[in-house]
Tab-separated table of N, CA and C in Angstrom:
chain	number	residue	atom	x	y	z
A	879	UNK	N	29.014	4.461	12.762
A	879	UNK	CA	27.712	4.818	12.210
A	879	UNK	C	27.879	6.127	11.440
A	880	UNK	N	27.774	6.212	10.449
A	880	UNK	CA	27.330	7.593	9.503
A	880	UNK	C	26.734	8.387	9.982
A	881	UNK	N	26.328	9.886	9.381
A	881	UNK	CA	25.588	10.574	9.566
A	881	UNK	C	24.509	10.791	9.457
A	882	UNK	N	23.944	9.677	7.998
A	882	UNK	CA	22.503	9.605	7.955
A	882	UNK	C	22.295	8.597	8.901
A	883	UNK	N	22.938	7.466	8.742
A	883	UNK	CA	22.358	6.425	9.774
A	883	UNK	C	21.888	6.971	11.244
A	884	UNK	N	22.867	8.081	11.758
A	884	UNK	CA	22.721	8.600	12.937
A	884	UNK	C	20.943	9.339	12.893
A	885	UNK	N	21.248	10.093	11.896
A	885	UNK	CA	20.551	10.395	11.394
A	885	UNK	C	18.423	10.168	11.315
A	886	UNK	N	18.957	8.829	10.732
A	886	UNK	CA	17.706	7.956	10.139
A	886	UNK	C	17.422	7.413	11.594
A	887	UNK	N	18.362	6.753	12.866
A	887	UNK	CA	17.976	6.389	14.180
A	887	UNK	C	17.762	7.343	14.592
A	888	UNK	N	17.828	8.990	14.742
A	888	UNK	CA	17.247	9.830	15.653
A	888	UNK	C	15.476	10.182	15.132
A	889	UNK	N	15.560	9.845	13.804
A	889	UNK	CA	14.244	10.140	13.415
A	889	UNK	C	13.128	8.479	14.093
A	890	UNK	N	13.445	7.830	14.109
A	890	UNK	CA	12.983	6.209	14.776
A	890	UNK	C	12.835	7.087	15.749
A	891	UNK	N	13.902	7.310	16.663
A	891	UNK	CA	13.322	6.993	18.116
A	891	UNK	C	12.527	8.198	18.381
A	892	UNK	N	12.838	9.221	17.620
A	892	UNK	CA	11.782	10.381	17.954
A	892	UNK	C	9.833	9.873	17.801
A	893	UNK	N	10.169	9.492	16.236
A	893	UNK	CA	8.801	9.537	15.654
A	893	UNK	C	8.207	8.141	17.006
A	894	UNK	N	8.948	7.281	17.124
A	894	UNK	CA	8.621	6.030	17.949
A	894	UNK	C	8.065	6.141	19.358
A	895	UNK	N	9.165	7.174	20.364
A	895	UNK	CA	8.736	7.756	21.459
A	895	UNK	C	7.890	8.462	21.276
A	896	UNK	N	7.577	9.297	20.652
A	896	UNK	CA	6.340	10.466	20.519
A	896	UNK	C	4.948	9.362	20.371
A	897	UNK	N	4.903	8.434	19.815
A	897	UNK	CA	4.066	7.730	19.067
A	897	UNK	C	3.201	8.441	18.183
A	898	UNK	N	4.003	9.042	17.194
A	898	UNK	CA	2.969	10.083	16.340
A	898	UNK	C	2.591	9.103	14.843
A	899	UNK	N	1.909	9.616	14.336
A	899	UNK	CA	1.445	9.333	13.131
A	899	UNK	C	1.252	10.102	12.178
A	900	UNK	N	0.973	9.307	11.226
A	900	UNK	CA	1.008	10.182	9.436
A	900	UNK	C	-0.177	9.811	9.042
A	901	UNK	N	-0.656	11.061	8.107
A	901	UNK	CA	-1.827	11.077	7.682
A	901	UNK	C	-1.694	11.367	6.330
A	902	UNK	N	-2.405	10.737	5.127
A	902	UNK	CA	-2.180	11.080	3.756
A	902	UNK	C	-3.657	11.027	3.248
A	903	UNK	N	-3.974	11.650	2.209
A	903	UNK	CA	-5.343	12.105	1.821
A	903	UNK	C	-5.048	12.941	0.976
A	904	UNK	N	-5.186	12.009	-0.792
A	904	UNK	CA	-4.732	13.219	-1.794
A	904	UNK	C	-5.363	12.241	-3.036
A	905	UNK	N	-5.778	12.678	-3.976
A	905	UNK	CA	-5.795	12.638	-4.899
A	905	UNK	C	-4.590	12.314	-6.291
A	906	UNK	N	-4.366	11.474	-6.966
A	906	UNK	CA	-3.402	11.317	-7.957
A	906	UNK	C	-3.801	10.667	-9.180
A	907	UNK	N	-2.832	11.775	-10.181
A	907	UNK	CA	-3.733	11.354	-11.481
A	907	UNK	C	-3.477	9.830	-12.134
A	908	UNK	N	-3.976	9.390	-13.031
A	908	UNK	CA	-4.233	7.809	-13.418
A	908	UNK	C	-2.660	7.816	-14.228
A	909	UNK	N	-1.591	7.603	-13.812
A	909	UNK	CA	-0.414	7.994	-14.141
A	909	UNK	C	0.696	6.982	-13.716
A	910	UNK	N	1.256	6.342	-14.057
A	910	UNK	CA	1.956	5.594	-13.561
A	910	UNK	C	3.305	5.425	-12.743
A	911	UNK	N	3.891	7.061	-13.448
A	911	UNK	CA	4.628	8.072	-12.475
A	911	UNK	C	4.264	8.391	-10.759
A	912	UNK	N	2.876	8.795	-11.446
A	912	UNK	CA	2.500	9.465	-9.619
A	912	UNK	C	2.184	8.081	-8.654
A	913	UNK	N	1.888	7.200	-9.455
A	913	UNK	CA	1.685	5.946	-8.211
A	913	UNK	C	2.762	5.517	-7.746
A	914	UNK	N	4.350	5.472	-8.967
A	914	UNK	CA	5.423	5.703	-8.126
A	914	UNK	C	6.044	6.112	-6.951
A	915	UNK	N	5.932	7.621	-7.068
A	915	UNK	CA	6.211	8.369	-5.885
A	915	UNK	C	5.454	8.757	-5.041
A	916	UNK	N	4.066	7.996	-4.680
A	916	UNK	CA	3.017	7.858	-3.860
A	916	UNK	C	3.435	6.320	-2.824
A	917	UNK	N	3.899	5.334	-3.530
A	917	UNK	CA	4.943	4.091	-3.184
A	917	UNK	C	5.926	4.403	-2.525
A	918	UNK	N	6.739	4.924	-2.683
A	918	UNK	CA	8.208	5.405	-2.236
A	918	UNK	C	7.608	6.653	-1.053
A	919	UNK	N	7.163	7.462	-1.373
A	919	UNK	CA	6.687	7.941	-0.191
A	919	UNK	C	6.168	7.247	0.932
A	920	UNK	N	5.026	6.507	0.636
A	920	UNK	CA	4.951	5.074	1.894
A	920	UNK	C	5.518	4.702	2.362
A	921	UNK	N	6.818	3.909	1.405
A	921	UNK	CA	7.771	3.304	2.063
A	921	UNK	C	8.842	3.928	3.308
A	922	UNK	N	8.931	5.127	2.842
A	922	UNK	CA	9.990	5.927	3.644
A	922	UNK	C	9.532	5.991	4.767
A	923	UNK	N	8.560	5.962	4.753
A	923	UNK	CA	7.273	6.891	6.018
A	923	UNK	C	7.651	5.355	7.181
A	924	UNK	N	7.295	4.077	6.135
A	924	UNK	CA	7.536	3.149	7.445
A	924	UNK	C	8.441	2.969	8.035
A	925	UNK	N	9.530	3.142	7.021
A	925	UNK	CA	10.707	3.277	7.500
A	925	UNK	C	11.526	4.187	8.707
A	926	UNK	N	10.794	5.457	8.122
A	926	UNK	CA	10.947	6.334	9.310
A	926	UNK	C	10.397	5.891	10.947
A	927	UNK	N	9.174	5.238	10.317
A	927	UNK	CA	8.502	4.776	11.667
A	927	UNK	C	9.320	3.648	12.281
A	928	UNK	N	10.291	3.244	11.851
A	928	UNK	CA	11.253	1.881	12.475
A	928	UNK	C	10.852	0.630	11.633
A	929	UNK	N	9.469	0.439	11.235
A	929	UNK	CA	9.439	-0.719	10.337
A	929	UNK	C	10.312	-1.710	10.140
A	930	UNK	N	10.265	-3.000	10.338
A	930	UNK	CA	11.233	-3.865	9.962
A	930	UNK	C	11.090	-3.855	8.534
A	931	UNK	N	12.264	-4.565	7.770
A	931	UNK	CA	12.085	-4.608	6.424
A	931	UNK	C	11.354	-5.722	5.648
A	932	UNK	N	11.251	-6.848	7.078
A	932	UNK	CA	10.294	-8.106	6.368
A	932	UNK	C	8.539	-7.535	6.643
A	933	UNK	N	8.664	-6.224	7.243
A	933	UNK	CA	7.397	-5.958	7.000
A	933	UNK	C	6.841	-4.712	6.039
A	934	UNK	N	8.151	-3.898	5.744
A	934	UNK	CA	7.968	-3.509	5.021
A	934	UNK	C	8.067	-4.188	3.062
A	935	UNK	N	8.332	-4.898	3.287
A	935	UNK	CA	8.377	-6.006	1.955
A	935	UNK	C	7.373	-6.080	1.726
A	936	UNK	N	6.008	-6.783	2.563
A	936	UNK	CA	5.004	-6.814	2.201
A	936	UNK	C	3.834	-5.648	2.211
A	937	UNK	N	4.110	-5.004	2.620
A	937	UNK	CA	3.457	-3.363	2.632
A	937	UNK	C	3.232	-3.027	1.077
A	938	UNK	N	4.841	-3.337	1.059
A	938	UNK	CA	4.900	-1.968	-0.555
A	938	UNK	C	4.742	-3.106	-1.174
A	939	UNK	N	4.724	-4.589	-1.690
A	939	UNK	CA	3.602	-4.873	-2.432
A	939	UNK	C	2.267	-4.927	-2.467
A	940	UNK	N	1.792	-4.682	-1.575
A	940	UNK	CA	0.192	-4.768	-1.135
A	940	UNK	C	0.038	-2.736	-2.007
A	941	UNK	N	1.290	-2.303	-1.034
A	941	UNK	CA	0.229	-0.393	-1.722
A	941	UNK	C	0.832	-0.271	-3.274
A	942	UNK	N	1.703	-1.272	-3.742
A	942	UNK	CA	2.096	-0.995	-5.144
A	942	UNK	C	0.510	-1.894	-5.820
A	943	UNK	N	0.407	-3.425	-5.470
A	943	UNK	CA	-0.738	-3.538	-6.375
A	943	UNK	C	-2.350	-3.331	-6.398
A	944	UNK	N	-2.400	-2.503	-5.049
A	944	UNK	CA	-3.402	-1.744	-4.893
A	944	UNK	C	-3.375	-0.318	-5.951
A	945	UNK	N	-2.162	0.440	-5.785
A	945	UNK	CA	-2.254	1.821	-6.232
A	945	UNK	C	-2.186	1.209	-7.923
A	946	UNK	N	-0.900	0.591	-8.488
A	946	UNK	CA	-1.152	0.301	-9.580
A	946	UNK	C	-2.420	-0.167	-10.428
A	947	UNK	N	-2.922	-1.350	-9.994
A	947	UNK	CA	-3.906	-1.397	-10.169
A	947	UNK	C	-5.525	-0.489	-10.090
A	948	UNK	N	-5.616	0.664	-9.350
A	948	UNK	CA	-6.461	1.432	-9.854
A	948	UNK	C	-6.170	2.310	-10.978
A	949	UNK	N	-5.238	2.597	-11.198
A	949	UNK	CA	-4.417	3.396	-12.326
A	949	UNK	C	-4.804	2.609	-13.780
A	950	UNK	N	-4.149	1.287	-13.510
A	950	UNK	CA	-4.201	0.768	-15.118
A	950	UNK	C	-5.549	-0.101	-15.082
A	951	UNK	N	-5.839	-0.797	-14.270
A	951	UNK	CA	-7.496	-1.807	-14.231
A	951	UNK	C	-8.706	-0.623	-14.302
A	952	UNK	N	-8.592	0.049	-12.901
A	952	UNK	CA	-9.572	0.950	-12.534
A	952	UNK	C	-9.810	1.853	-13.272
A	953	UNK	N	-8.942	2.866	-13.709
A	953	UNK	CA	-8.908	4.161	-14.519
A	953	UNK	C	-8.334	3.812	-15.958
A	954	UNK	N	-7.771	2.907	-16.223
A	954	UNK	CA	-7.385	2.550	-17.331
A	954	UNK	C	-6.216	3.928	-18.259
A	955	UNK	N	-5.695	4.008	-17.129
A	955	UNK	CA	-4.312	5.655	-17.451
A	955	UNK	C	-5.442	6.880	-18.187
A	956	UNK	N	-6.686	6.702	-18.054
A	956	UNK	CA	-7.225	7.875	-18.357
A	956	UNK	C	-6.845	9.581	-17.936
A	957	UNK	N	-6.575	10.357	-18.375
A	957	UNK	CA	-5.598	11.238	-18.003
A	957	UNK	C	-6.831	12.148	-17.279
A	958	UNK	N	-8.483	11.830	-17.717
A	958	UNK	CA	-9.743	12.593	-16.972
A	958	UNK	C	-10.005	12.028	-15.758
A	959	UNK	N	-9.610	11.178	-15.168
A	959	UNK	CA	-9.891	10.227	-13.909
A	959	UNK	C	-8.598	10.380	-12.788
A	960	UNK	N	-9.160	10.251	-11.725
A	960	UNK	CA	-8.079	10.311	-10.284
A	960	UNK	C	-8.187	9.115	-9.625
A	961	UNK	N	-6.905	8.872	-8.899
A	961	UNK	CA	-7.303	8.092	-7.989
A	961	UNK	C	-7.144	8.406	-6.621
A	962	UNK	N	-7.971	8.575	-5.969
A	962	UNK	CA	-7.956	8.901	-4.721
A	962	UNK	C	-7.140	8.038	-3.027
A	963	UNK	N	-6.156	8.135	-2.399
A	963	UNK	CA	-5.593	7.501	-1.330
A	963	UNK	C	-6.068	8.091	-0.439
A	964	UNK	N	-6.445	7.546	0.660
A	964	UNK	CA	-6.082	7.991	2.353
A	964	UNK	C	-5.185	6.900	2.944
A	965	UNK	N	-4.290	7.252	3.491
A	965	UNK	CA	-3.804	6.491	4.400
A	965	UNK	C	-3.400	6.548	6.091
A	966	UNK	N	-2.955	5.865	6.726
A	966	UNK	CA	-2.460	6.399	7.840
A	966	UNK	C	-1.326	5.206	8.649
A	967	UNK	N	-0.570	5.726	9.148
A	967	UNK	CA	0.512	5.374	9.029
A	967	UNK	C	1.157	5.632	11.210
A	968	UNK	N	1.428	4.543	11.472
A	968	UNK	CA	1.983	4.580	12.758
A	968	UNK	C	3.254	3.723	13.027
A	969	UNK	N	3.565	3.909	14.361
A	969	UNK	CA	4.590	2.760	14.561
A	969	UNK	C	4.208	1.136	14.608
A	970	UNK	N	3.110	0.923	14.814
A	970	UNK	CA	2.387	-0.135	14.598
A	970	UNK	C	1.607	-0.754	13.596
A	971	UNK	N	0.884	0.315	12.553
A	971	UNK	CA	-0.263	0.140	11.880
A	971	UNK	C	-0.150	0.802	11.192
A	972	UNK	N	-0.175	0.184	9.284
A	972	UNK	CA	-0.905	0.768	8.230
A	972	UNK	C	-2.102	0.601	7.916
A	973	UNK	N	-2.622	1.713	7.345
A	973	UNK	CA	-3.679	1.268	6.540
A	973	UNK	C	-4.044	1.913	5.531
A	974	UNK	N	-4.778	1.708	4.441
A	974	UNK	CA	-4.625	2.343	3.019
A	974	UNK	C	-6.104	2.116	2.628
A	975	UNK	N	-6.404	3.492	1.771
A	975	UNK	CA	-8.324	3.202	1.055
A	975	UNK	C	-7.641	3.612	-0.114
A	976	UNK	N	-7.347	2.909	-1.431
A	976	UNK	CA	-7.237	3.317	-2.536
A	976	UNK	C	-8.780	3.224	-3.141
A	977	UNK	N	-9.081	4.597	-3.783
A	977	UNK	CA	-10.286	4.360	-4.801
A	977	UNK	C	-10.373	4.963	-6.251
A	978	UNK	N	-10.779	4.050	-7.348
A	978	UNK	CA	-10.697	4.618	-8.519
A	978	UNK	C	-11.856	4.971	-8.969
A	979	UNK	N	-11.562	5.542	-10.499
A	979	UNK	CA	-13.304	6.206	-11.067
A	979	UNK	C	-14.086	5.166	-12.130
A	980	UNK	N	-12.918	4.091	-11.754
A	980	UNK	CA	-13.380	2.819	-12.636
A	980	UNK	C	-15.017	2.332	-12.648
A	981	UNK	N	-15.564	1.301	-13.727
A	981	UNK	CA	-16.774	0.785	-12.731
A	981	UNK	C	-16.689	-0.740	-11.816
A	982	UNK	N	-15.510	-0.708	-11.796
A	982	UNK	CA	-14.955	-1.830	-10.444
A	982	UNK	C	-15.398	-3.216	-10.906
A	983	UNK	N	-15.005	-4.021	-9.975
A	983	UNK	CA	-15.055	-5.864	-10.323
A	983	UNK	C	-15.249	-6.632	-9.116
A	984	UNK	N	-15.414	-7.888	-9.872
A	984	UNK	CA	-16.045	-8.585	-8.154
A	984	UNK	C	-14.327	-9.446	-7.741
A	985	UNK	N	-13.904	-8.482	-6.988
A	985	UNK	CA	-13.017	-9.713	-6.143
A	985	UNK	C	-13.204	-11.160	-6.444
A	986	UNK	N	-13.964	-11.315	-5.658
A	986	UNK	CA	-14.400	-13.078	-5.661
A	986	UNK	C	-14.953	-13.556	-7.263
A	987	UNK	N	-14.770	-13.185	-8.039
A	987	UNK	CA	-14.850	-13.640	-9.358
A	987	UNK	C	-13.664	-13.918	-9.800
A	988	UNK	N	-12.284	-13.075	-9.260
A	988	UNK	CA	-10.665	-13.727	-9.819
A	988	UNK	C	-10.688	-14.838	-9.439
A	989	UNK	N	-10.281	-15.699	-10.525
A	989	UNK	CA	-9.955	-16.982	-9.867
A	989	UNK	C	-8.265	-17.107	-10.015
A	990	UNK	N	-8.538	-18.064	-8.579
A	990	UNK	CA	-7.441	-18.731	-8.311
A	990	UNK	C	-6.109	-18.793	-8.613
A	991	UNK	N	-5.182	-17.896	-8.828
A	991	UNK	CA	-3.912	-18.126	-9.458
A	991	UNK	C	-3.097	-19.282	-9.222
A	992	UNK	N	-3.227	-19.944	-8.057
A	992	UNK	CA	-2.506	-21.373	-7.694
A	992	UNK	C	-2.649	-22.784	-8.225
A	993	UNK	N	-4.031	-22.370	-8.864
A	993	UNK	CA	-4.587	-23.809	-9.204
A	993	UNK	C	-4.055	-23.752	-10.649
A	994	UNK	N	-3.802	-25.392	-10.988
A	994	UNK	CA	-3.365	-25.617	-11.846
A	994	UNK	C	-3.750	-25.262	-13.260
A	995	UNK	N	-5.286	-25.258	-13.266
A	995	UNK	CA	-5.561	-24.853	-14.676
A	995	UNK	C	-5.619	-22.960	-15.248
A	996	UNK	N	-4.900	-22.327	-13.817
A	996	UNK	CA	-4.629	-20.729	-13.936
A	996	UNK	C	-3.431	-20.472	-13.903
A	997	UNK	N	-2.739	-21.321	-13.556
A	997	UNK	CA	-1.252	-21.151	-13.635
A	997	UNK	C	-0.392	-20.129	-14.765
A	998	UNK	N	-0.993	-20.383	-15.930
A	998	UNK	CA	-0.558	-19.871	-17.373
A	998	UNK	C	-1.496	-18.376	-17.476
A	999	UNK	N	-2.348	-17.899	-16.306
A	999	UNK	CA	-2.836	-16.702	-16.141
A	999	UNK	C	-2.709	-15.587	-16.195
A	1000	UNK	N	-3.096	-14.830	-16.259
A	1000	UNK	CA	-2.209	-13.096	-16.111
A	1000	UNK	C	-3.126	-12.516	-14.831
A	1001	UNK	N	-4.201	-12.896	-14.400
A	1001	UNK	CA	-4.442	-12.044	-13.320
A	1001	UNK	C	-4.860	-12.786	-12.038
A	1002	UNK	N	-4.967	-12.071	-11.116
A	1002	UNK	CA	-5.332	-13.129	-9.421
A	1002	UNK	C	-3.900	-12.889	-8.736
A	1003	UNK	N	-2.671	-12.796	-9.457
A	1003	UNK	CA	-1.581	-13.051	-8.654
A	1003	UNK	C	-1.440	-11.541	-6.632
A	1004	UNK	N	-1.935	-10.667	-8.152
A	1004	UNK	CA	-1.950	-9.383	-6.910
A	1004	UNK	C	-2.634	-9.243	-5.953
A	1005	UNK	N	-4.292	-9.965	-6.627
A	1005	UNK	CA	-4.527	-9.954	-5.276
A	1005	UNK	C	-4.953	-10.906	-4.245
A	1006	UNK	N	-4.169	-11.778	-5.015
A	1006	UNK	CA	-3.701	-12.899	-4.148
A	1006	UNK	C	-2.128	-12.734	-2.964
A	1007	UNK	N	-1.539	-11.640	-3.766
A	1007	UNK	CA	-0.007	-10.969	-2.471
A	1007	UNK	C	-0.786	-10.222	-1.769
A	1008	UNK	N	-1.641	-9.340	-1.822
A	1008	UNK	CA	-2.395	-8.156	-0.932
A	1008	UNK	C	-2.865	-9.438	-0.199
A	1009	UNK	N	-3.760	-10.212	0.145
A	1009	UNK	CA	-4.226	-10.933	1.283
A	1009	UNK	C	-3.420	-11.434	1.645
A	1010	UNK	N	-2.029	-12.135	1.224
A	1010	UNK	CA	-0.878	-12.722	1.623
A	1010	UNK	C	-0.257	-11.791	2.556
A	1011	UNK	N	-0.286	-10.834	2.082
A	1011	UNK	CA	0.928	-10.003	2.953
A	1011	UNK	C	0.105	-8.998	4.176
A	1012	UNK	N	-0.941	-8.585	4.029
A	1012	UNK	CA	-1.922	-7.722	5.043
A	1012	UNK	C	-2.798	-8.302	5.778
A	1013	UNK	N	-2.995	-7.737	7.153
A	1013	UNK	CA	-4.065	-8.406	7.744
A	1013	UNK	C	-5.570	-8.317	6.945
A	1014	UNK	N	-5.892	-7.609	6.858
A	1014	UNK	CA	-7.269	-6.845	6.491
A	1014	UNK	C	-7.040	-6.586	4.954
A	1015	UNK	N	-8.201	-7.404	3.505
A	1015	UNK	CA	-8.478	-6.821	2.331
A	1015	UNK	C	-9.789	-6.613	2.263
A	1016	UNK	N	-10.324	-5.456	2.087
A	1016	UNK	CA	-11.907	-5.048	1.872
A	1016	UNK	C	-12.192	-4.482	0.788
A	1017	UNK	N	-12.978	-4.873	0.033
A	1017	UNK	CA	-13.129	-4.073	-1.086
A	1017	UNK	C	-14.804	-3.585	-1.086
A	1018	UNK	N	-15.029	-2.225	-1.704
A	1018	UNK	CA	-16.563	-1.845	-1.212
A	1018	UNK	C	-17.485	-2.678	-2.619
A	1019	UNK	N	-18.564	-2.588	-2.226
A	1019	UNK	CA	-19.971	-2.950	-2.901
A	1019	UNK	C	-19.431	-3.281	-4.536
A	1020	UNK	N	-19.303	-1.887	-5.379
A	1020	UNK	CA	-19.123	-1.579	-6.554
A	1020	UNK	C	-17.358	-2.582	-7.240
A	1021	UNK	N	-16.756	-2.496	-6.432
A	1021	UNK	CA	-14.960	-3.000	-6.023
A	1021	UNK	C	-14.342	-1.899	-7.188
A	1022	UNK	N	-14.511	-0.498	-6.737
A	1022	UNK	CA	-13.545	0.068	-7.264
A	1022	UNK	C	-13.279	0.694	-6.223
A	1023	UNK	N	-12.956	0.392	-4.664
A	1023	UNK	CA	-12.113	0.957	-3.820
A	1023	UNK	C	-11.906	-0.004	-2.853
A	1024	UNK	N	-10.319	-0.490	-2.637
A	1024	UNK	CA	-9.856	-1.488	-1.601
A	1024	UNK	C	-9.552	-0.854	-0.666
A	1025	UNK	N	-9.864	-1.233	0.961
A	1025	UNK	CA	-8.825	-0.606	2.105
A	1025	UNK	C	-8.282	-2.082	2.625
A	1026	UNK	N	-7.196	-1.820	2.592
A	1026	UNK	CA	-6.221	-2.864	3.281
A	1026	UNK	C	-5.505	-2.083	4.541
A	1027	UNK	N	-5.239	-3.018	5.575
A	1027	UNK	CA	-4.364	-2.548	7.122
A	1027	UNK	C	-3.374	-3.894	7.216
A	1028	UNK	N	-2.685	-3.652	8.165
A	1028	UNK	CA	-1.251	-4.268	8.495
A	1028	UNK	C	-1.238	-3.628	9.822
A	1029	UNK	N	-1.416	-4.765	10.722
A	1029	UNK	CA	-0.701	-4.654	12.123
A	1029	UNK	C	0.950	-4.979	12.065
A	1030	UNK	N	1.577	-4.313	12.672
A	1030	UNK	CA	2.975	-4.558	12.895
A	1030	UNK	C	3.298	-5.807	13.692
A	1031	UNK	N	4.294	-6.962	13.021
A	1031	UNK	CA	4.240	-8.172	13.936
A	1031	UNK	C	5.420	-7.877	14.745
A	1032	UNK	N	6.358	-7.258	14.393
A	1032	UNK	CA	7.999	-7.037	15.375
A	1032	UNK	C	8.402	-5.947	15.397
A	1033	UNK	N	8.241	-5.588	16.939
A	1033	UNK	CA	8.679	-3.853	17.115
A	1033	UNK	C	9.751	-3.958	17.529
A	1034	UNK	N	10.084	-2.566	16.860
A	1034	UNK	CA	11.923	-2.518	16.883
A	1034	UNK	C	12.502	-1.687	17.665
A	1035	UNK	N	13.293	-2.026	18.355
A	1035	UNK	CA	14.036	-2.256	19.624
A	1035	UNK	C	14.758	-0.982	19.666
């Protein structure tokens, strides 16, 4: 075993035994950069938390086409607009409130990406993976803010 690996397992079993958690609550501009390293920060975080990787697979597409999507749908890369995250983060449980300054859309108006006559579509696919991959998709009144959660299905050993 390496040194990070040693490493990366002393941080598991610490953060795991402790049963601590992460808290995020920040603001980021309509940028396609910062939703980057708002992603990759997530990811690490589950990782740190032990996360398997078939669950982290579906995580970071659910907080990539959540975060992306308020950026370019919601805010439309307006450089005057934010998008706002909270998240929180355990050995068991994500969960994420992305909200933009958009004037939002009705969920239930995307149609269908599966069906045959949407097939040749450009939109529905994302958030059709966000309900695929998370327990919980909510979107408020206006739908310019989703919170999605993820219970952990396999804790690691």
């Amino acid at each position: 075993m390496t040194f990070v690996e040693t490493n990366v397992l002393m941080n598991r079993e610490r953060l795991n035994s402790n049963l601590l958690n992460w808290n995020y609550d920040k603001k980021i501009p309509s940028e396609a950069s910062a939703g980057s390293q708002v992603i990759q920060l997530f990811v690490t975080r589950l990782q740190e938390f032990g996360w398997s990787e078939k669950n982290i697979f579906g995580v970071h597409v659910a907080i990539e086409e959540a975060v992306m999507n308020a950026i370019k749908h919601g805010n439309q890369f307006r450089e005057d607009k934010w998008v706002h995250i909270v998240a929180h983060i355990t050995g068991s449980e994500f969960s994420m409130r992305v909200t933009d300054e958009g004037d939002g859309f009705n969920p239930d108006a995307v149609p269908d990406p599966t069906l045959d006559e949407n097939l040749e579509e450009g939109s529905g696919r994302g958030l059709m993976l966000m309900r695929h991959y998370m327990d919980e998709v909510k979107y408020n009144q206006q739908g310019n803010s989703v919170a999605i959660r993820k219970k952990i299905v396999d804790m690691p050993e």
